PDB file of C-alpha atoms in Angstrom:
ATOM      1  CA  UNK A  27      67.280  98.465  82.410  1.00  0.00           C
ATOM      2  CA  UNK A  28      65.002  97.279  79.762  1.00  0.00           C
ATOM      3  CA  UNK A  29      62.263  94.580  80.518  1.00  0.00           C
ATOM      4  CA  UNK A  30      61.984  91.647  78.252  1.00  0.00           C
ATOM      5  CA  UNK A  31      58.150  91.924  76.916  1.00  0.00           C
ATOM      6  CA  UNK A  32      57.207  88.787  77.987  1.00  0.00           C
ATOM      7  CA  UNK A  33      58.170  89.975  81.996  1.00  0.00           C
ATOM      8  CA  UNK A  34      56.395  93.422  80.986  1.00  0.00           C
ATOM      9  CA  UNK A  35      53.186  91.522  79.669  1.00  0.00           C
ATOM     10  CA  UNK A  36      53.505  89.222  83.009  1.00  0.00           C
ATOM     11  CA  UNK A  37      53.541  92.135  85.175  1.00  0.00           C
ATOM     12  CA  UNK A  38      50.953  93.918  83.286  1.00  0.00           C
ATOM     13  CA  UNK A  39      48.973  90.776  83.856  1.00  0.00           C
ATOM     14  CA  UNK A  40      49.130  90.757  87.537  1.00  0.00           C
ATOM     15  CA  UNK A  41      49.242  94.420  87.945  1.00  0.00           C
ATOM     16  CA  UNK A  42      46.136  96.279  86.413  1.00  0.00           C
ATOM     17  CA  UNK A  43      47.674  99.736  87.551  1.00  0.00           C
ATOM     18  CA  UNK A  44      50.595  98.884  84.744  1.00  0.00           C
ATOM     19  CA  UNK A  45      48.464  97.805  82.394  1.00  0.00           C
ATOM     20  CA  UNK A  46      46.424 100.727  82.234  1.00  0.00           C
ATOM     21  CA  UNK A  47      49.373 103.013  82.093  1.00  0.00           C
ATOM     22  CA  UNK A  48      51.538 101.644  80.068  1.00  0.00           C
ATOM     23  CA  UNK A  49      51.604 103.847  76.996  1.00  0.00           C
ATOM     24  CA  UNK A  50      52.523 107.725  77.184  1.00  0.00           C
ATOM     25  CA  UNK A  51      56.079 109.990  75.962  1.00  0.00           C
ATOM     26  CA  UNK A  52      57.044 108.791  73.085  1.00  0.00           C
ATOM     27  CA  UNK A  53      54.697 105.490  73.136  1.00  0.00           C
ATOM     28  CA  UNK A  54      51.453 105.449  71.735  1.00  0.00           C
ATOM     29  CA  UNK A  55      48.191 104.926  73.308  1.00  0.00           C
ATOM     30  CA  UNK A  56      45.603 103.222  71.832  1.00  0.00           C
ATOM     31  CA  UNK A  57      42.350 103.482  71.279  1.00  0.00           C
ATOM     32  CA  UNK A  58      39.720 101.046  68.962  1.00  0.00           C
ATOM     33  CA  UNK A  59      39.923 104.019  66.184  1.00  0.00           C
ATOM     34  CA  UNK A  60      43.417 104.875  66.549  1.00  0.00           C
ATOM     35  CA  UNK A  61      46.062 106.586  68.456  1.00  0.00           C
ATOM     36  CA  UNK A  62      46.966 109.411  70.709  1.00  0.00           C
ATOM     37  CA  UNK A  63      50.159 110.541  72.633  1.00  0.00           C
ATOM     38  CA  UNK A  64      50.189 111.873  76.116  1.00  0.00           C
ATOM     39  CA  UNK A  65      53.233 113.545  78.478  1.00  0.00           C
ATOM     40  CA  UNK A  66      52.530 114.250  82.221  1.00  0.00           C
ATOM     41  CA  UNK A  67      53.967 116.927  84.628  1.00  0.00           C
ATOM     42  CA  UNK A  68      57.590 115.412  86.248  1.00  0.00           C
ATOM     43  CA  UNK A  69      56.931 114.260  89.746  1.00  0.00           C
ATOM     44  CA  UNK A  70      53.395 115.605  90.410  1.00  0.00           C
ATOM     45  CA  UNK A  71      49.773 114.521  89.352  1.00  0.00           C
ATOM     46  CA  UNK A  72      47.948 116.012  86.915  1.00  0.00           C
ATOM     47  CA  UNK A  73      45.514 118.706  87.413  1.00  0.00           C
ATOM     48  CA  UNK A  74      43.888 118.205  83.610  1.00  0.00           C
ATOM     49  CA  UNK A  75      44.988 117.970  80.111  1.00  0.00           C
ATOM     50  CA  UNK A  76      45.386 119.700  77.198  1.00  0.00           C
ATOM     51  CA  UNK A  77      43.627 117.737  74.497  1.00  0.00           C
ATOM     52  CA  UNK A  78      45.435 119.427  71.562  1.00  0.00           C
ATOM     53  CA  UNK A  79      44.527 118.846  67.638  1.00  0.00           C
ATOM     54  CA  UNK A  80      47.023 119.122  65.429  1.00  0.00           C
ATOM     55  CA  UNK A  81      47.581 120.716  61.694  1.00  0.00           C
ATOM     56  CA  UNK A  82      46.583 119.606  58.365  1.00  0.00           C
ATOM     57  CA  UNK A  83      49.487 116.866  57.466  1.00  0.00           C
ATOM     58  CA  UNK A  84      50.778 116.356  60.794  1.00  0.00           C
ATOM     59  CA  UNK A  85      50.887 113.715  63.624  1.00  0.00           C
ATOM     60  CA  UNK A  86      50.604 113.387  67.246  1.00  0.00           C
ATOM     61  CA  UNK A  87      54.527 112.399  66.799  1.00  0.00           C
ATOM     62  CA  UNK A  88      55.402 115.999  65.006  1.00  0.00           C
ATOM     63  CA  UNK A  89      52.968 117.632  67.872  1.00  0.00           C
ATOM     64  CA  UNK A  90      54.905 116.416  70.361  1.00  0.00           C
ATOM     65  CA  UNK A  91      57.975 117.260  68.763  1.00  0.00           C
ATOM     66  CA  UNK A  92      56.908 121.107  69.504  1.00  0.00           C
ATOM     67  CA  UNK A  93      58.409 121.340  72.718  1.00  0.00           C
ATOM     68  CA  UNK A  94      57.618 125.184  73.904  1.00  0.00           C
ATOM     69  CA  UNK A  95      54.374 124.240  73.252  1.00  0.00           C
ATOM     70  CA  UNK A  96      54.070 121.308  75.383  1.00  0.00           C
ATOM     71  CA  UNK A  97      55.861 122.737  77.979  1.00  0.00           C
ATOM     72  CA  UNK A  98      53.268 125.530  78.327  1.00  0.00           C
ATOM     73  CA  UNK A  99      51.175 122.692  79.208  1.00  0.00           C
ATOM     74  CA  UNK A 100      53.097 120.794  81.689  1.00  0.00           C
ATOM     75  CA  UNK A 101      53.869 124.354  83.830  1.00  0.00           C
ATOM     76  CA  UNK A 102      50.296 124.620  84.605  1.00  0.00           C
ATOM     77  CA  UNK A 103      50.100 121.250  85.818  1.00  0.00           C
ATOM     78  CA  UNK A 104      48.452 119.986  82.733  1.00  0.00           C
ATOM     79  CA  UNK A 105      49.167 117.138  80.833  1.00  0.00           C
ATOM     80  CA  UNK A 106      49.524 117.148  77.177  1.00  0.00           C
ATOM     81  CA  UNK A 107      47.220 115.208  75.021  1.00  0.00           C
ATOM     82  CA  UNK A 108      48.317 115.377  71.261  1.00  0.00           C
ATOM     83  CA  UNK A 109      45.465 113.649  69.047  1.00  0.00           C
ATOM     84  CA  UNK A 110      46.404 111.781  66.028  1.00  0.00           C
ATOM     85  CA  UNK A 111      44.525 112.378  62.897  1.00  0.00           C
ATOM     86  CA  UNK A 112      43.865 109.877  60.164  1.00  0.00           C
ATOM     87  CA  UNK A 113      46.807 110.053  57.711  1.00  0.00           C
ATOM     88  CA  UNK A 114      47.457 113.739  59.045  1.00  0.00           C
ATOM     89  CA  UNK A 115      43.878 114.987  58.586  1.00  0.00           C
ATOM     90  CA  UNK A 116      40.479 115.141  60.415  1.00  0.00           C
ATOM     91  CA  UNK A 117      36.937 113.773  59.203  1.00  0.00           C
ATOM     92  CA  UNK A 118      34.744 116.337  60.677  1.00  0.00           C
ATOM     93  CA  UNK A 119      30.918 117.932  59.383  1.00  0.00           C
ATOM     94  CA  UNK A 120      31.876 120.412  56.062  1.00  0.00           C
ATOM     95  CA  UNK A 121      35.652 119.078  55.568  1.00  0.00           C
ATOM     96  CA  UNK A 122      37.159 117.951  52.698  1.00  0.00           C
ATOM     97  CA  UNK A 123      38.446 114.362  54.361  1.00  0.00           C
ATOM     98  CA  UNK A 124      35.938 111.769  54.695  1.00  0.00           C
ATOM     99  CA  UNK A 125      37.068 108.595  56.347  1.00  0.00           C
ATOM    100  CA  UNK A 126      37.234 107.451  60.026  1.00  0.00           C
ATOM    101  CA  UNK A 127      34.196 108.911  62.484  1.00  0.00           C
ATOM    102  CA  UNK A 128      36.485 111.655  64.123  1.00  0.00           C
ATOM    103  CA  UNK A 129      33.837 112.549  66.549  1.00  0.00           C
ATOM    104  CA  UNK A 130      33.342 108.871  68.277  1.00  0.00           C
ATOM    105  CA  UNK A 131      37.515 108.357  67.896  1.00  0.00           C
ATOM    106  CA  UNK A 132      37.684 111.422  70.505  1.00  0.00           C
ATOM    107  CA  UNK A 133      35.392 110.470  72.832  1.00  0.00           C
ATOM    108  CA  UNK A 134      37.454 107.417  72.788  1.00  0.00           C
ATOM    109  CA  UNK A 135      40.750 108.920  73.683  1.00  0.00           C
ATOM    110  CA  UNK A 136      38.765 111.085  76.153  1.00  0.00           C
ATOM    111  CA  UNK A 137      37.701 107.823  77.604  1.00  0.00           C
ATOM    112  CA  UNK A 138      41.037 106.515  77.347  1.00  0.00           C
ATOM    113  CA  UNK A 139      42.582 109.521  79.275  1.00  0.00           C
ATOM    114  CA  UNK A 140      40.056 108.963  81.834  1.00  0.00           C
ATOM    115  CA  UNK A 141      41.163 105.582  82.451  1.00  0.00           C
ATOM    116  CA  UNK A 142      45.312 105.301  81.986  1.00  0.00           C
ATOM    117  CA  UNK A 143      45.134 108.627  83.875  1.00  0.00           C
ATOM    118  CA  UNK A 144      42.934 109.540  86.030  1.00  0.00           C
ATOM    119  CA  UNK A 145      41.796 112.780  84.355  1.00  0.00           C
ATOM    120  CA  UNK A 146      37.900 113.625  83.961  1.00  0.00           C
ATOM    121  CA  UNK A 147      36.776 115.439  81.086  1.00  0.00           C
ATOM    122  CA  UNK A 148      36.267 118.424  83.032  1.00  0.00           C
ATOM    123  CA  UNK A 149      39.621 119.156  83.707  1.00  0.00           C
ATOM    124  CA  UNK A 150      40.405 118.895  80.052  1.00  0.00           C
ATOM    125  CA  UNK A 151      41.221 121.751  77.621  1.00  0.00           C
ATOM    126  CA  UNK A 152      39.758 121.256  74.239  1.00  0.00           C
ATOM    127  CA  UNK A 153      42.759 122.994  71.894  1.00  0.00           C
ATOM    128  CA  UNK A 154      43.559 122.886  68.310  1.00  0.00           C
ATOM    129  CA  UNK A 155      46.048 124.519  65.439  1.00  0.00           C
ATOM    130  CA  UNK A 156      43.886 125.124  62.170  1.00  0.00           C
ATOM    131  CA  UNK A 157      42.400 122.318  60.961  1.00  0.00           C
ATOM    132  CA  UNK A 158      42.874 120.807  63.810  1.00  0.00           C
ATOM    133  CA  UNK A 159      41.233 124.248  65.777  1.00  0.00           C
ATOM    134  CA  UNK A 160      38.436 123.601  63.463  1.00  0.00           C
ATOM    135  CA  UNK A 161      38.168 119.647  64.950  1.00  0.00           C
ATOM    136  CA  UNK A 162      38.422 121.411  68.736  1.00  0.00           C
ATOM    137  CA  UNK A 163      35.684 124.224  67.754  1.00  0.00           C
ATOM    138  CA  UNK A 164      33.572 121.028  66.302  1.00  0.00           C
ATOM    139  CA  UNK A 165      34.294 119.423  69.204  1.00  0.00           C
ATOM    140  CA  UNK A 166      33.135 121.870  71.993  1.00  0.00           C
ATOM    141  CA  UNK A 167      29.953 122.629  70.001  1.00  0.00           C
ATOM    142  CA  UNK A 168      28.826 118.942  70.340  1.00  0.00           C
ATOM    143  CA  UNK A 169      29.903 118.411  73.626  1.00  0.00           C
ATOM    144  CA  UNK A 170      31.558 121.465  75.325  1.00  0.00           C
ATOM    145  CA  UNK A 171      29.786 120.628  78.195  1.00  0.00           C
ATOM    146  CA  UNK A 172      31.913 118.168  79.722  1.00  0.00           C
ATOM    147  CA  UNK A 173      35.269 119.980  79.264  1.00  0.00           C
ATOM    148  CA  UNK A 174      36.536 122.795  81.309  1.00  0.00           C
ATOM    149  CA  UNK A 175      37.755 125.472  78.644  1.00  0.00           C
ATOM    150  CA  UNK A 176      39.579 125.654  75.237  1.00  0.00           C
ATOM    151  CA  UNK A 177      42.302 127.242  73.420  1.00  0.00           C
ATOM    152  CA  UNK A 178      42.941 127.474  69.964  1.00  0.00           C
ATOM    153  CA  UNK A 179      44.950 128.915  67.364  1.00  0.00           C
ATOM    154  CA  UNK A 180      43.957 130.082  63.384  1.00  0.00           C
ATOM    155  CA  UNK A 181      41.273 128.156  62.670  1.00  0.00           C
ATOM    156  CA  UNK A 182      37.406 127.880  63.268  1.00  0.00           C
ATOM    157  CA  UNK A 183      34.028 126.136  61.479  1.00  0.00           C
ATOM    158  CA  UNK A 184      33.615 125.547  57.880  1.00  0.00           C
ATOM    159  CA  UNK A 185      30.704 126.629  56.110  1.00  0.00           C
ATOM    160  CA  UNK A 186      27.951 126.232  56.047  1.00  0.00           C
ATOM    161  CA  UNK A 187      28.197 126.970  59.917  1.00  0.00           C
ATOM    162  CA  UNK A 188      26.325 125.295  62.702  1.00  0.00           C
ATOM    163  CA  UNK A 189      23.356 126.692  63.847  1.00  0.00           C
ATOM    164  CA  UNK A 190      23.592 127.894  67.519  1.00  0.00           C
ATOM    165  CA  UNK A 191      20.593 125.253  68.149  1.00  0.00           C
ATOM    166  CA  UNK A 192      22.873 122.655  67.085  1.00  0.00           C
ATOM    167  CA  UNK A 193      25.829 123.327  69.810  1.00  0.00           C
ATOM    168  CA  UNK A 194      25.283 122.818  73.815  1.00  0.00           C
ATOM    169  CA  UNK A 195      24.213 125.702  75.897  1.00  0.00           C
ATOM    170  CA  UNK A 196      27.017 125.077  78.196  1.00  0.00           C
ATOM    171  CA  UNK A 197      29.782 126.444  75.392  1.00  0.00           C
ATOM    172  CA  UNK A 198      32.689 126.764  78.315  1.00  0.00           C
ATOM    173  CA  UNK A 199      35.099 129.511  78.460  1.00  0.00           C
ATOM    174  CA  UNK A 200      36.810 130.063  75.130  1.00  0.00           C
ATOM    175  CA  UNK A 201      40.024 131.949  73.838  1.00  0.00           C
ATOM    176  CA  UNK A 202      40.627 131.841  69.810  1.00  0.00           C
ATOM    177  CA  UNK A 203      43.717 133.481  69.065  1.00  0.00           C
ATOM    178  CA  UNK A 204      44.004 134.284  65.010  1.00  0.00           C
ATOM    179  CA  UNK A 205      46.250 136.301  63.008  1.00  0.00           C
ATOM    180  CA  UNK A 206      45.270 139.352  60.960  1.00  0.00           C
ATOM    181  CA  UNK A 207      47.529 138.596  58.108  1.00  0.00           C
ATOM    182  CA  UNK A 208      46.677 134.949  58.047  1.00  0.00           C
ATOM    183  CA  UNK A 209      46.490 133.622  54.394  1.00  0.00           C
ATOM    184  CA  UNK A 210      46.030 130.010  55.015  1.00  0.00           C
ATOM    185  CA  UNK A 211      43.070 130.095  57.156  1.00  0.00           C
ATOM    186  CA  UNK A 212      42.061 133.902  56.642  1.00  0.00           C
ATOM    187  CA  UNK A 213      39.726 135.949  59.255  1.00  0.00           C
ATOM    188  CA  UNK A 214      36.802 135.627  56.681  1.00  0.00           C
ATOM    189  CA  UNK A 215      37.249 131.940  55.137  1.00  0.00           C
ATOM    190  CA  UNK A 216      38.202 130.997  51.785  1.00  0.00           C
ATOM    191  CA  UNK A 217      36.875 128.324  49.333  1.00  0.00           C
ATOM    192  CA  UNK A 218      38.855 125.466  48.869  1.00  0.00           C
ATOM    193  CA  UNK A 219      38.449 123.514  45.864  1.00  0.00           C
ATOM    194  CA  UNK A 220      35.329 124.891  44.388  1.00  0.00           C
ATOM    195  CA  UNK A 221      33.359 122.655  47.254  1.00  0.00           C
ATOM    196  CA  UNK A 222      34.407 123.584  50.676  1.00  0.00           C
ATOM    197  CA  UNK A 223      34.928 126.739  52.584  1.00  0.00           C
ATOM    198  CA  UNK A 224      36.778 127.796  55.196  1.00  0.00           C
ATOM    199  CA  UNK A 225      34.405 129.423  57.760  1.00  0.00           C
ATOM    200  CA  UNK A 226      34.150 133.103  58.938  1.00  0.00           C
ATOM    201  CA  UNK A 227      35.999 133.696  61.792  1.00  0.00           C
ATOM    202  CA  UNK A 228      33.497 136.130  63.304  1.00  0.00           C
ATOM    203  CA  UNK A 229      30.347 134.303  62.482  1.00  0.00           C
ATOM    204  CA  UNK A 230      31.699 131.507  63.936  1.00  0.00           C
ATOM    205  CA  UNK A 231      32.069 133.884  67.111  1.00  0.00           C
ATOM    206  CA  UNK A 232      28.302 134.462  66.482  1.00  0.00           C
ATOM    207  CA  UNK A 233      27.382 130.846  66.262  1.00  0.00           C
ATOM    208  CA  UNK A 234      28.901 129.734  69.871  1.00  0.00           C
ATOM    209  CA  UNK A 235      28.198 133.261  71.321  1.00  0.00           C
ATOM    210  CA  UNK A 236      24.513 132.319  70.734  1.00  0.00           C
ATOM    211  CA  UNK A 237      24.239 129.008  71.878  1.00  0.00           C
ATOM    212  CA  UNK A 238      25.922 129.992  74.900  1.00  0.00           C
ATOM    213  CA  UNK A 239      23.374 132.815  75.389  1.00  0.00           C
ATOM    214  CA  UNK A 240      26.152 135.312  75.960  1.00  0.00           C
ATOM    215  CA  UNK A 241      24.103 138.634  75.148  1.00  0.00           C
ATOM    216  CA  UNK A 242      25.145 141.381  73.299  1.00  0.00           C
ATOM    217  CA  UNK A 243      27.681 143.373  75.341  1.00  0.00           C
ATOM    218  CA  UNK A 244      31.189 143.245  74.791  1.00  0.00           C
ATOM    219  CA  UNK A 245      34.643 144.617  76.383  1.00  0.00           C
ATOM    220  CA  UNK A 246      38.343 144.231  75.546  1.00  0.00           C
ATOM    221  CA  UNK A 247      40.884 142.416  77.768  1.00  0.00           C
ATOM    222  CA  UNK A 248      44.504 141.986  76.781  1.00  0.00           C
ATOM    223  CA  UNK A 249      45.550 138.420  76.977  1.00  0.00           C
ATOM    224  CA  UNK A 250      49.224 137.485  76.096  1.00  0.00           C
ATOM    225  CA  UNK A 251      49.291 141.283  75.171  1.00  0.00           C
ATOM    226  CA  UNK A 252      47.037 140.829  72.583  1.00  0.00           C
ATOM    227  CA  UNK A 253      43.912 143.442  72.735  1.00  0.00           C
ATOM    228  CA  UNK A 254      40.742 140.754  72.883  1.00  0.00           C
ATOM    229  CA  UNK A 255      36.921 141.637  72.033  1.00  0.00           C
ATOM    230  CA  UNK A 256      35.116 139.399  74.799  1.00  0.00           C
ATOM    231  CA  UNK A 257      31.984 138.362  75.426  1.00  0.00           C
ATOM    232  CA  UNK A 258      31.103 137.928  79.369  1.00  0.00           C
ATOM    233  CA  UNK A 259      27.808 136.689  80.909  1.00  0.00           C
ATOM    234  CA  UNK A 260      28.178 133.361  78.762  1.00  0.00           C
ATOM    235  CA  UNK A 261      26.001 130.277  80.500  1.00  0.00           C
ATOM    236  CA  UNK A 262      29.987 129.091  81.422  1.00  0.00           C
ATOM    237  CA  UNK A 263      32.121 132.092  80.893  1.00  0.00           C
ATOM    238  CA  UNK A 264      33.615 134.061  78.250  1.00  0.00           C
ATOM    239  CA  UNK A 265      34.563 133.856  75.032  1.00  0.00           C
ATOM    240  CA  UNK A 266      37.585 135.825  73.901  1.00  0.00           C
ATOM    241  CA  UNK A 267      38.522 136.466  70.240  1.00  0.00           C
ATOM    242  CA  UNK A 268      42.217 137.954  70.262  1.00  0.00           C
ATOM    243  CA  UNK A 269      43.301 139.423  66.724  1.00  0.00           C
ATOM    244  CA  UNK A 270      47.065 139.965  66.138  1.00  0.00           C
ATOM    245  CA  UNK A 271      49.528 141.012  63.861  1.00  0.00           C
ATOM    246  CA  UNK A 272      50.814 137.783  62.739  1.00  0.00           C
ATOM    247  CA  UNK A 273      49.771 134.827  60.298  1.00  0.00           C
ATOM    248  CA  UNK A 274      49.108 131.515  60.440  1.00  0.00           C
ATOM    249  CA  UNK A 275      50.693 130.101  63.910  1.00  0.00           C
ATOM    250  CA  UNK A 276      50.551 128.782  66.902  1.00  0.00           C
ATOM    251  CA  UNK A 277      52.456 130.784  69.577  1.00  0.00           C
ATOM    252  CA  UNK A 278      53.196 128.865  72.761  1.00  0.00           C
ATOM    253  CA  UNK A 279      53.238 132.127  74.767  1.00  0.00           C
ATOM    254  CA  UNK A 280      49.566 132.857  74.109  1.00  0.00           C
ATOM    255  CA  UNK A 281      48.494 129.389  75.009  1.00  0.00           C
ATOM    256  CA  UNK A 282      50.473 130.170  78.385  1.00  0.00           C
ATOM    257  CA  UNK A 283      48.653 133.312  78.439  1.00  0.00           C
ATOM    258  CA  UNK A 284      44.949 132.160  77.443  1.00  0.00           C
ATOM    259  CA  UNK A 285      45.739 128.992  80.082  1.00  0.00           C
ATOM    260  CA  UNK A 286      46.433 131.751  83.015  1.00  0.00           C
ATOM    261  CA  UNK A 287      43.625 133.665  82.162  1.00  0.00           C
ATOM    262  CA  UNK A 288      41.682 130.690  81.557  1.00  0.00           C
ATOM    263  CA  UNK A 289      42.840 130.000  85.563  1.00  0.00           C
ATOM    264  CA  UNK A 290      44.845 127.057  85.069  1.00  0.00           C
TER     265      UNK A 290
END
């Protein structure tokens, strides 16, 4: 049966619990700077979230729309926190889009997460899909500190790069899946425009690597049956770059994958 608003705002009213929850599926939650959407695990509480960025021209709406990958989430007991970006983009250091202050619109919604539900930043998954993995790499290298891990997919810094002075030391464990034949967001960058450039996928590697004082020794794990160069002895953990054969995507199964390994 569906309340009448007025009964829902009375409720909400005398019930803070409601208030604070009432947003999530397939309505928004709002922050001062915008919106984000947000599915829990069925019938149990959640052990973190993925806070996931989403694609140049999309929405929170179309990310949740991508049901394999929110599922991946929800079986490890994670909820799934799709960001929305201003008018399908994100206004982050070296991008083309200039507009609304990206960086203090997700600490909102990190806030905001915290509060509906519970869930502390370090339980939270910092993951992205190409411009929106740029916005999660951006994102950890500010504040990587207070999430747990993160998870993204064909897409990294723009150049010029950071310096590894101007991330954290505590980088947390990392797993950047990117595709070999990737044309949209190639392994090396690409200029865009004549004024911006896509970063370097491995000197990004370099960038983190350094701030999280990982040293120079590396090995090769397979994750989601992907052969990954990793770095171990990071301040937090590793960092795994896994190459494969593919382009530009986002393949559920290798979040699954870089989520178990991740031990979520």
């Amino acid at each position: 049966m569906k309340l009448p608003s007025l009964l829902i705002l009375t409720l909400a009213a005398a019930s803070p619990a409601l208030a604070a929850t009432s947003c999530g599926g397939a309505t928004p939650c709002s922050v001062k700077l915008g919106d984000y959407r947000i599915e829990v695990p069925k019938g149990e509480k959640p052990k973190g979230a993925l806070v996931f960025f989403h694609g140049y021209a999309s929405s929170a709406a179309d990310q949740m729309k991508h049901r394999a990958l929110v599922d991946a989430a929800l079986k490890h007991g994670l909820a799934f926190v799709a960001v929305d970006g201003k008018d399908g983009v994100w206004s982050l250091p070296n991008l083309p889009e200039k507009g609304r202050n990206d960086p203090v619109f997700i600490d909102q919604v990190v806030s905001d997460v915290t509060k509906r539900f519970g869930i502390q930043p370090k339980d939270m998954v910092i993951g992205g899909f190409s411009l929106g993995a740029s916005a999660a790499w951006y994102t950890v290298c500010r504040e990587g500190d207070r999430f747990a891990a993160s998870v993204t997919f064909s897409g990294v810094f723009w150049d010029p790069l950071p310096k590894p002075e101007d991330c954290t030391s505590a980088i947390p464990p990392m797993i950047h899946f990117h595709g070999r034949a990737d044309k949209t967001f190639p392994l090396e960058g690409r200029a865009l425009g004549g004024r911006f450039h896509q970063g370097n996928t491995f000197k990004s590697f370099g960038v983190v690597r350094a701030s999280a004082t990982c040293g120079p020794k590396r090995e090769t794990k397979v994750i989601a049956g992907i052969s990954c160069e990793v770095a171990p002895g990071c301040s937090r953990g590793e960092s795994a770059l896994c190459l494969h054969k593919g382009g530009h995507e986002v393949n559920p199964a290798n979040l699954d994958a870089g989520l178990t390994e991740l031990g979520f």
